[in-house]
Amino acid sequence: MNGKKGRNGGRGRLLSPLGTVIIFLTVAAIITVALLVYGAAERRFAGNRGAIAAVMLTVVIFLSIAGAAIDALRRKITTEGPVGQILDATERIARGDFSVRLTLPRPGDRHNDYGRIMENLNSMAAELAKTEVLRSDFIANVSHEFKTPLAVIQNYAAALRSASGEEERRQYADVLIGETKKLTALVSNILKLNKLENSGLNPARERIRLDEQLEQCALAFEDKIEEKNLQFDCDLCRAEIYSDADCLEIVWNNLLSNAVKFTEPGGKIFLSLLREGGDFLVRISDTGCGISEETGRRIFDKFYQGDTSHAQEGNGLGLALVKRVIGLLGAEISVESELGKGSTFTVRLRSEP
């Protein structure tokens, strides 16, 4: 009830303070003039009610015309001007011009509904402009990410046609398979991001053994860990939570993949799971290249890759996907890192839904 009253209370304030003053003064002037004329007519035509009525009729007609003219002027100043600006702005926004910004004619106008509509339009146009920039950047980045592997595929396919030896053909085929895998992963991540950002993917809450899931995800990287001669330590407490197993796998696979990718041969990776109050904390640490402060502010942006030396191994969508999944699950993620000394990603999950 209170909420509705508060919203309805905003109605009836289309008049600006200036418009209210104009109406008040106009009505006061009309009443004052009518009373003065009536008093004068009564003294002039004492007892002649017909003459007094004729005079008052003339005065009422004159005052009505004057009041209508004053009200028309008021509407032109306080209503038609703002409405014209609003209509022009909405037409420009509909045509895709998000640079439009409305200026309130008078400071007091922000207190009426027209002023609030103008401010809301400015905010909407600003948000649409940001969205348009993000969309343009996204298209440009996707185009770039597709262009590189497609160029490699084209070149190696041409080389494969003219290759003479079996070993040479095998090498070219391996490159082609690797590039197509990158494209497949890129498309898959883009589709997952699209589902997450458009609420097309809803988490299916179920009770899962978090420690067992982490073990399975870590085992999937066993070959890569051995290939780089990495030391992998694991300390997991028993944990049962209500969450979406598929969504969590996206998080663990991306974080473990980055830990393996950015840790030099002979380095260390540490995976831990512990309970803190009513939450579970998952930490994935590595002794890799670390993250600079500037990179740390952007690592969850789409297509952003702080370490360009490993750009050929990813597409910059992994951590953006992780961030969306974490938000979808109502969890939290943080990162601590020092350039040249490694990084630690911490995910906080609630034990109960």
mmCIF file with all atom_site columns, C-alpha atoms in Angstrom, residues 101 117-129:
data_model
loop_
_atom_site.group_PDB
_atom_site.id
_atom_site.type_symbol
_atom_site.label_atom_id
_atom_site.label_alt_id
_atom_site.label_comp_id
_atom_site.label_asym_id
_atom_site.label_entity_id
_atom_site.label_seq_id
_atom_site.pdbx_PDB_ins_code
_atom_site.Cartn_x
_atom_site.Cartn_y
_atom_site.Cartn_z
_atom_site.occupancy
_atom_site.B_iso_or_equiv
_atom_site.pdbx_formal_charge
_atom_site.auth_seq_id
_atom_site.auth_comp_id
_atom_site.auth_asym_id
_atom_site.auth_atom_id
_atom_site.pdbx_PDB_model_num
ATOM 1  C CA . ARG A 1 101 ? 21.335 14.454 -24.031 1.00 0.00 ? 101 ARG A CA 1
ATOM 2  C CA . ILE A 1 117 ? 11.544 11.999 -17.750 1.00 0.00 ? 117 ILE A CA 1
ATOM 3  C CA . MET A 1 118 ? 14.371 14.038 -19.285 1.00 0.00 ? 118 MET A CA 1
ATOM 4  C CA . GLU A 1 119 ? 16.867 12.795 -16.712 1.00 0.00 ? 119 GLU A CA 1
ATOM 5  C CA . ASN A 1 120 ? 15.706 9.204  -17.223 1.00 0.00 ? 120 ASN A CA 1
ATOM 6  C CA . LEU A 1 121 ? 16.084 9.584  -20.989 1.00 0.00 ? 121 LEU A CA 1
ATOM 7  C CA . ASN A 1 122 ? 19.617 10.873 -20.484 1.00 0.00 ? 122 ASN A CA 1
ATOM 8  C CA . SER A 1 123 ? 20.437 7.868  -18.291 1.00 0.00 ? 123 SER A CA 1
ATOM 9  C CA . MET A 1 124 ? 18.854 5.467  -20.785 1.00 0.00 ? 124 MET A CA 1
ATOM 10 C CA . ALA A 1 125 ? 20.759 6.986  -23.715 1.00 0.00 ? 125 ALA A CA 1
ATOM 11 C CA . ALA A 1 126 ? 24.024 6.758  -21.762 1.00 0.00 ? 126 ALA A CA 1
ATOM 12 C CA . GLU A 1 127 ? 23.430 3.068  -20.936 1.00 0.00 ? 127 GLU A CA 1
ATOM 13 C CA . LEU A 1 128 ? 22.468 2.306  -24.548 1.00 0.00 ? 128 LEU A CA 1
ATOM 14 C CA . ALA A 1 129 ? 25.629 4.045  -25.726 1.00 0.00 ? 129 ALA A CA 1
#
